[in-house]
Coordinates of N, CA and C in Angstrom, one line a residue:
M1 N 57.5 -10.3 -28.5 CA 56.4 -10.5 -28.6 C 55.2 -10.1 -28.9
N2 N 54.1 -10.0 -29.9 CA 53.3 -9.3 -31.0 C 51.9 -8.6 -29.9
Y3 N 52.2 -7.3 -29.8 CA 51.3 -6.5 -29.2 C 50.0 -6.7 -29.6
K4 N 49.8 -6.4 -31.2 CA 48.6 -6.6 -31.7 C 47.8 -7.6 -31.6
K5 N 48.5 -9.1 -31.3 CA 47.6 -10.2 -31.0 C 47.2 -10.3 -29.4
F6 N 47.8 -9.8 -28.6 CA 48.0 -10.1 -27.4 C 46.5 -8.7 -27.2
A7 N 46.8 -7.6 -27.6 CA 45.5 -6.6 -27.7 C 44.3 -7.1 -28.2
A8 N 44.4 -7.6 -29.3 CA 43.0 -8.2 -29.9 C 42.6 -9.3 -28.8
V9 N 43.4 -10.5 -28.1 CA 42.6 -11.1 -27.8 C 42.2 -10.6 -26.3
S10 N 42.9 -9.4 -25.7 CA 42.1 -9.3 -24.7 C 40.8 -8.2 -25.1
L11 N 40.9 -7.8 -25.9 CA 39.8 -6.9 -26.3 C 38.5 -8.1 -26.4
G12 N 38.9 -8.9 -27.6 CA 37.5 -10.0 -27.5 C 37.4 -10.7 -26.2
S13 N 38.3 -11.2 -25.3 CA 38.0 -11.7 -24.2 C 37.1 -10.3 -23.4
A14 N 37.6 -9.8 -23.3 CA 37.0 -8.0 -22.4 C 35.3 -8.0 -22.8
A15 N 35.0 -8.1 -24.2 CA 33.7 -8.0 -25.0 C 32.7 -9.3 -24.7
M16 N 33.9 -10.8 -24.6 CA 33.1 -12.0 -24.1 C 32.3 -11.9 -22.8
V17 N 33.3 -11.4 -21.8 CA 33.2 -11.1 -20.5 C 31.9 -10.3 -20.2
A18 N 31.7 -9.5 -20.3 CA 30.6 -8.1 -20.8 C 29.5 -8.9 -21.5
A19 N 30.1 -9.6 -21.7 CA 28.5 -10.4 -22.9 C 27.2 -11.1 -22.0
L20 N 28.8 -11.8 -21.3 CA 28.2 -12.8 -20.6 C 27.9 -12.6 -19.1
L21 N 27.8 -11.4 -19.0 CA 27.9 -10.9 -17.6 C 26.4 -9.6 -17.5
T22 N 26.7 -9.0 -19.0 CA 25.4 -8.3 -19.5 C 23.8 -8.3 -18.7
P23 N 23.3 -10.0 -19.0 CA 21.7 -10.2 -18.3 C 22.1 -11.1 -17.3
A24 N 23.2 -10.9 -17.0 CA 23.0 -11.4 -15.2 C 22.8 -10.0 -14.1
T25 N 23.4 -9.0 -15.1 CA 22.8 -7.7 -14.1 C 22.0 -6.8 -14.7
L26 N 21.5 -7.5 -16.0 CA 20.1 -6.5 -16.2 C 18.8 -7.0 -15.7
A27 N 19.5 -8.8 -15.3 CA 18.1 -9.4 -14.4 C 18.1 -9.2 -13.3
S28 N 19.6 -8.7 -12.6 CA 19.5 -8.8 -11.4 C 19.2 -7.1 -10.9
A29 N 19.5 -6.5 -11.9 CA 18.5 -4.9 -12.1 C 17.0 -4.7 -11.9
Q30 N 16.5 -5.7 -13.1 CA 15.4 -5.9 -13.3 C 14.4 -6.5 -11.6
T31 N 15.2 -7.5 -11.2 CA 14.5 -8.0 -9.8 C 15.2 -6.9 -8.9
G32 N 16.0 -6.0 -9.1 CA 16.1 -5.2 -7.9 C 14.7 -3.9 -7.3
A33 N 14.6 -3.3 -9.3 CA 13.8 -2.5 -9.4 C 12.4 -3.2 -8.8
A34 N 12.0 -4.4 -9.5 CA 10.8 -5.0 -9.2 C 10.5 -5.2 -7.5
T35 N 11.5 -5.0 -6.6 CA 11.5 -5.3 -5.4 C 11.4 -4.0 -4.5
A36 N 11.8 -3.0 -5.1 CA 12.0 -1.5 -5.1 C 10.7 -1.1 -5.5
A37 N 9.9 -1.8 -6.5 CA 8.2 -1.0 -6.9 C 7.0 -1.4 -6.0
T38 N 7.8 -2.8 -5.6 CA 7.0 -4.2 -4.7 C 6.8 -3.4 -3.3
R39 N 7.9 -2.6 -2.8 CA 7.6 -2.3 -1.4 C 7.5 -1.0 -1.4
A40 N 7.2 -0.5 -2.7 CA 6.7 1.1 -2.8 C 5.1 0.9 -2.5
A41 N 4.6 -0.1 -3.1 CA 3.4 -0.3 -3.1 C 2.7 -1.2 -2.0
T42 N 4.0 -1.8 -1.4 CA 3.0 -1.8 0.0 C 3.2 -1.0 1.0
A43 N 3.8 0.1 0.9 CA 4.3 1.1 1.8 C 2.7 2.2 2.2
L44 N 2.7 2.3 0.6 CA 1.0 2.5 0.5 C 0.2 2.3 1.0
V45 N -0.1 0.8 1.6 CA -1.1 0.5 2.2 C -1.4 0.6 3.2
E46 N -2.0 1.1 4.2 CA -1.8 1.4 5.5 C -3.5 0.5 6.0
N47 N -3.4 -0.2 7.2 CA -4.3 -0.9 7.9 C -4.8 -1.0 9.4
A48 N -6.2 -1.4 9.9 CA -5.9 -1.1 11.3 C -7.7 -2.2 11.6
S49 N -7.7 -2.2 12.8 CA -8.5 -3.1 13.1 C -9.5 -2.6 14.4
V50 N -10.7 -3.1 14.5 CA -11.2 -2.7 15.7 C -11.6 -4.2 16.8
S51 N -11.9 -4.3 17.5 CA -12.2 -5.9 18.4 C -13.6 -6.0 18.4
C52 N -14.4 -7.1 18.2 CA -15.5 -6.8 18.1 C -16.2 -7.0 19.6
S53 N -17.3 -6.9 19.8 CA -18.0 -7.3 21.3 C -18.8 -8.9 22.0
K54 N -18.9 -9.4 20.3 CA -19.2 -10.9 19.7 C -18.7 -10.9 19.0
P55 N -18.0 -12.3 18.7 CA -17.4 -13.7 20.0 C -16.3 -12.6 20.4
S56 N -15.8 -12.8 21.3 CA -15.0 -12.9 21.8 C -13.5 -12.9 20.8
G57 N -12.3 -12.1 20.8 CA -11.4 -12.4 20.3 C -11.3 -12.0 19.1
K58 N -12.1 -12.2 18.0 CA -12.2 -11.5 16.8 C -12.1 -9.6 16.8
R59 N -12.0 -9.7 15.6 CA -11.5 -8.3 15.4 C -12.6 -7.9 13.6
A60 N -12.7 -6.8 13.0 CA -13.2 -6.4 12.1 C -12.1 -5.6 11.6
N61 N -10.8 -5.9 10.4 CA -10.2 -4.9 9.7 C -10.7 -4.4 9.0
Y62 N -9.3 -3.4 8.7 CA -9.7 -2.1 7.7 C -8.6 -2.2 7.5
S63 N -8.5 -1.9 5.8 CA -7.3 -1.6 5.1 C -7.3 -0.6 3.9
W64 N -6.4 0.1 3.2 CA -6.9 1.3 2.6 C -5.2 1.7 2.1
G65 N -5.5 1.9 0.2 CA -4.7 2.5 -0.5 C -5.1 3.9 -1.1
A66 N -4.5 4.9 -0.6 CA -4.7 6.7 -1.3 C -4.4 6.6 -2.8
G67 N -5.5 7.0 -3.3 CA -5.2 7.2 -5.0 C -5.4 9.0 -4.8
T68 N -5.0 9.2 -5.7 CA -5.1 10.7 -6.3 C -6.2 11.2 -6.1
T69 N -7.8 10.9 -6.5 CA -8.7 11.8 -5.9 C -10.0 10.7 -4.7
T70 N -9.5 9.6 -5.4 CA -10.5 8.8 -4.5 C -9.2 7.7 -3.2
V71 N -10.3 7.1 -2.3 CA -9.6 6.3 -1.6 C -10.4 5.3 -1.3
T72 N -10.1 4.0 -1.7 CA -10.6 2.6 -1.4 C -10.5 1.7 -0.2
I73 N -11.3 1.7 0.8 CA -11.5 1.4 1.8 C -11.5 -0.5 1.6
Y74 N -10.8 -1.4 2.0 CA -10.7 -2.6 2.5 C -11.4 -2.9 3.6
F75 N -12.8 -4.0 3.6 CA -13.1 -4.4 5.1 C -13.2 -5.6 5.5
N76 N -13.1 -6.5 6.1 CA -13.9 -7.8 6.4 C -13.8 -7.9 8.3
N77 N -14.8 -8.0 8.0 CA -15.5 -7.9 9.8 C -16.0 -9.7 10.2
H78 N -15.0 -9.8 11.2 CA -15.3 -11.0 11.8 C -16.2 -11.5 12.9
C79 N -17.0 -9.7 13.3 CA -18.4 -10.2 14.3 C -19.1 -10.7 13.6
S80 N -20.0 -11.0 15.1 CA -21.4 -11.7 14.7 C -22.0 -10.2 14.6
H81 N -22.2 -9.1 14.9 CA -22.4 -7.8 14.6 C -22.1 -6.8 13.8
K82 N -23.0 -6.0 13.0 CA -22.7 -5.2 12.7 C -21.3 -3.7 13.5
V83 N -20.6 -3.8 12.6 CA -19.3 -2.7 13.1 C -19.4 -1.2 12.2
S84 N -19.6 -0.2 13.4 CA -19.4 1.0 13.1 C -18.1 1.7 13.3
V85 N -17.4 2.4 12.2 CA -16.4 3.2 12.4 C -16.1 4.9 11.4
K86 N -15.4 5.3 12.7 CA -15.3 6.9 12.3 C -13.6 6.5 11.4
I87 N -13.4 7.0 9.9 CA -12.2 6.6 9.8 C -11.9 8.2 9.7
S88 N -10.8 8.7 9.7 CA -10.7 10.2 10.0 C -9.6 10.2 9.0
F89 N -8.9 11.5 7.9 CA -8.8 11.8 7.0 C -8.0 12.9 7.8
E90 N -6.5 12.8 6.5 CA -5.9 13.9 6.5 C -5.0 14.5 5.9
R91 N -5.0 16.3 5.4 CA -3.7 15.9 4.3 C -3.5 17.4 4.8
K92 N -2.6 17.8 4.1 CA -1.4 19.5 4.2 C -2.2 20.3 3.5
G93 N -2.5 21.4 4.4 CA -3.0 23.0 3.6 C -2.2 23.5 3.0
S94 N -2.6 24.3 2.3 CA -1.5 25.2 1.8 C -0.2 26.1 2.4
S95 N -1.2 26.6 3.6 CA -0.4 27.2 4.8 C 0.6 25.8 5.2
G96 N 0.7 24.8 5.0 CA 1.9 24.1 5.8 C 0.6 23.0 7.2
A97 N -0.4 24.0 7.2 CA -1.6 23.2 8.5 C -1.8 22.3 7.8
T98 N -2.6 21.0 9.1 CA -2.9 20.3 8.7 C -4.2 20.2 8.9
V99 N -5.2 19.8 7.9 CA -6.5 20.0 7.7 C -7.0 18.7 8.1
S100 N -8.3 17.7 8.4 CA -8.7 17.2 8.9 C -10.1 17.0 8.3
T101 N -10.9 15.8 8.0 CA -12.0 15.4 8.4 C -12.3 13.9 8.5
S102 N -13.5 14.0 8.6 CA -13.7 12.1 8.9 C -15.1 11.4 8.2
R103 N -15.1 10.3 7.9 CA -16.7 9.6 7.5 C -16.9 8.6 8.6
C104 N -18.1 8.0 8.3 CA -18.4 7.4 9.2 C -18.5 5.8 8.2
M105 N -18.6 5.0 8.4 CA -18.5 3.8 7.4 C -19.6 2.4 8.8
T106 N -20.4 2.2 7.8 CA -20.9 0.3 9.4 C -20.8 -0.5 7.8
V107 N -20.6 -1.7 8.4 CA -20.0 -2.9 8.4 C -21.3 -4.2 8.8
N108 N -21.7 -4.6 7.8 CA -22.8 -5.3 8.2 C -21.5 -7.1 8.8
A109 N -22.3 -7.6 9.7 CA -21.8 -8.4 10.5 C -21.5 -9.9 9.0
N110 N -20.2 -10.4 9.8 CA -19.2 -11.2 8.8 C -19.4 -11.3 7.3
T111 N -19.2 -10.2 7.4 CA -18.7 -9.1 5.5 C -17.2 -8.9 5.2
K112 N -17.2 -9.2 4.2 CA -16.3 -8.5 3.6 C -16.2 -7.6 2.3
G113 N -15.3 -6.5 1.8 CA -15.7 -5.5 0.9 C -14.8 -4.7 0.5
S114 N -15.4 -3.9 0.0 CA -15.0 -2.5 -0.6 C -16.0 -1.0 -0.1
K115 N -15.4 -0.1 0.2 CA -16.1 1.2 -0.1 C -15.4 2.4 -0.9
K116 N -15.6 2.7 -1.6 CA -14.7 4.3 -2.3 C -15.3 5.3 -1.8
F117 N -14.6 6.1 -1.7 CA -14.5 7.7 -0.7 C -14.0 8.7 -2.0
Y118 N -14.7 9.8 -1.6 CA -13.6 10.9 -3.3 C -13.2 11.5 -1.9
A119 N -12.2 11.6 -1.4 CA -11.5 12.4 -1.0 C -10.0 13.0 -1.7
A120 N -10.5 13.9 -2.5 CA -9.2 14.2 -3.1 C -7.6 14.8 -2.4
R121 N -7.2 14.2 -2.4 CA -5.1 14.8 -2.0 C -5.6 14.4 -0.2
Y122 N -7.0 13.6 -0.1 CA -7.0 13.1 1.1 C -6.6 12.0 1.8
K123 N -5.9 11.6 3.1 CA -5.3 10.6 2.8 C -5.8 9.6 4.8
P124 N -6.2 8.4 4.8 CA -7.0 7.9 6.1 C -5.6 7.4 7.0
Y125 N -5.9 8.3 7.9 CA -4.8 7.7 9.0 C -5.1 6.8 10.4
S126 N -6.6 7.2 10.3 CA -7.0 6.1 11.7 C -8.1 5.7 11.5
V127 N -8.6 4.4 12.2 CA -9.6 4.3 12.2 C -10.5 4.0 13.7
T128 N -11.7 4.4 13.9 CA -11.9 4.0 15.4 C -13.5 3.6 15.4
R129 N -14.1 3.0 16.4 CA -14.9 2.8 16.5 C -16.1 3.2 17.1
V130 N -17.1 3.8 16.5 CA -17.8 4.4 17.2 C -19.3 3.7 17.6
S131 N -20.3 4.0 18.1 CA -21.5 3.2 18.5 C -22.5 3.6 17.1
S132 N -22.8 4.6 16.3 CA -23.2 4.0 14.9 C -23.3 5.7 14.0
C133 N -23.6 5.3 13.0 CA -23.5 6.1 12.2 C -24.3 7.5 12.2

C-alpha cells in the first residue's frame, strides 16, 4: 500500500469536508449570535399597564427601554379619558444603596406615542396610576 497517496487522499477529503461544513457552521453561528442579540434587546424592554375607568376591561399600556442618559417611555392609551401615571426610577448608589426618584406623565384619551425623560443612570421599574400630575 502506498502511504503517500493514502495520506494525500485523506487530507484532501478532510479539507473538502471542512470546506463543506464551514459555511453551515458559520451560518449557524451567525444565527445563534442574532438570536442572542434579539434576546438581549428584548430583555432590556419592560412594560406595564393600568386599567381604565371607562370603558371597563380596557387598559393604558406603557413600555420602555433604558438608554445611557435617557429613557423613552412608549404609551398606548385605550381609555376614553386622560390617564396620569407616576413612573418610578431607581439606580444603585455609590455605596450600593438604591436611589429612587419618580416622574409624572399624563396621557390623553385614545392616543399613543412616546415621551423621553433625561434620567442618567436611572432605570424605570414601575408605573402606578395617580389621580393627577
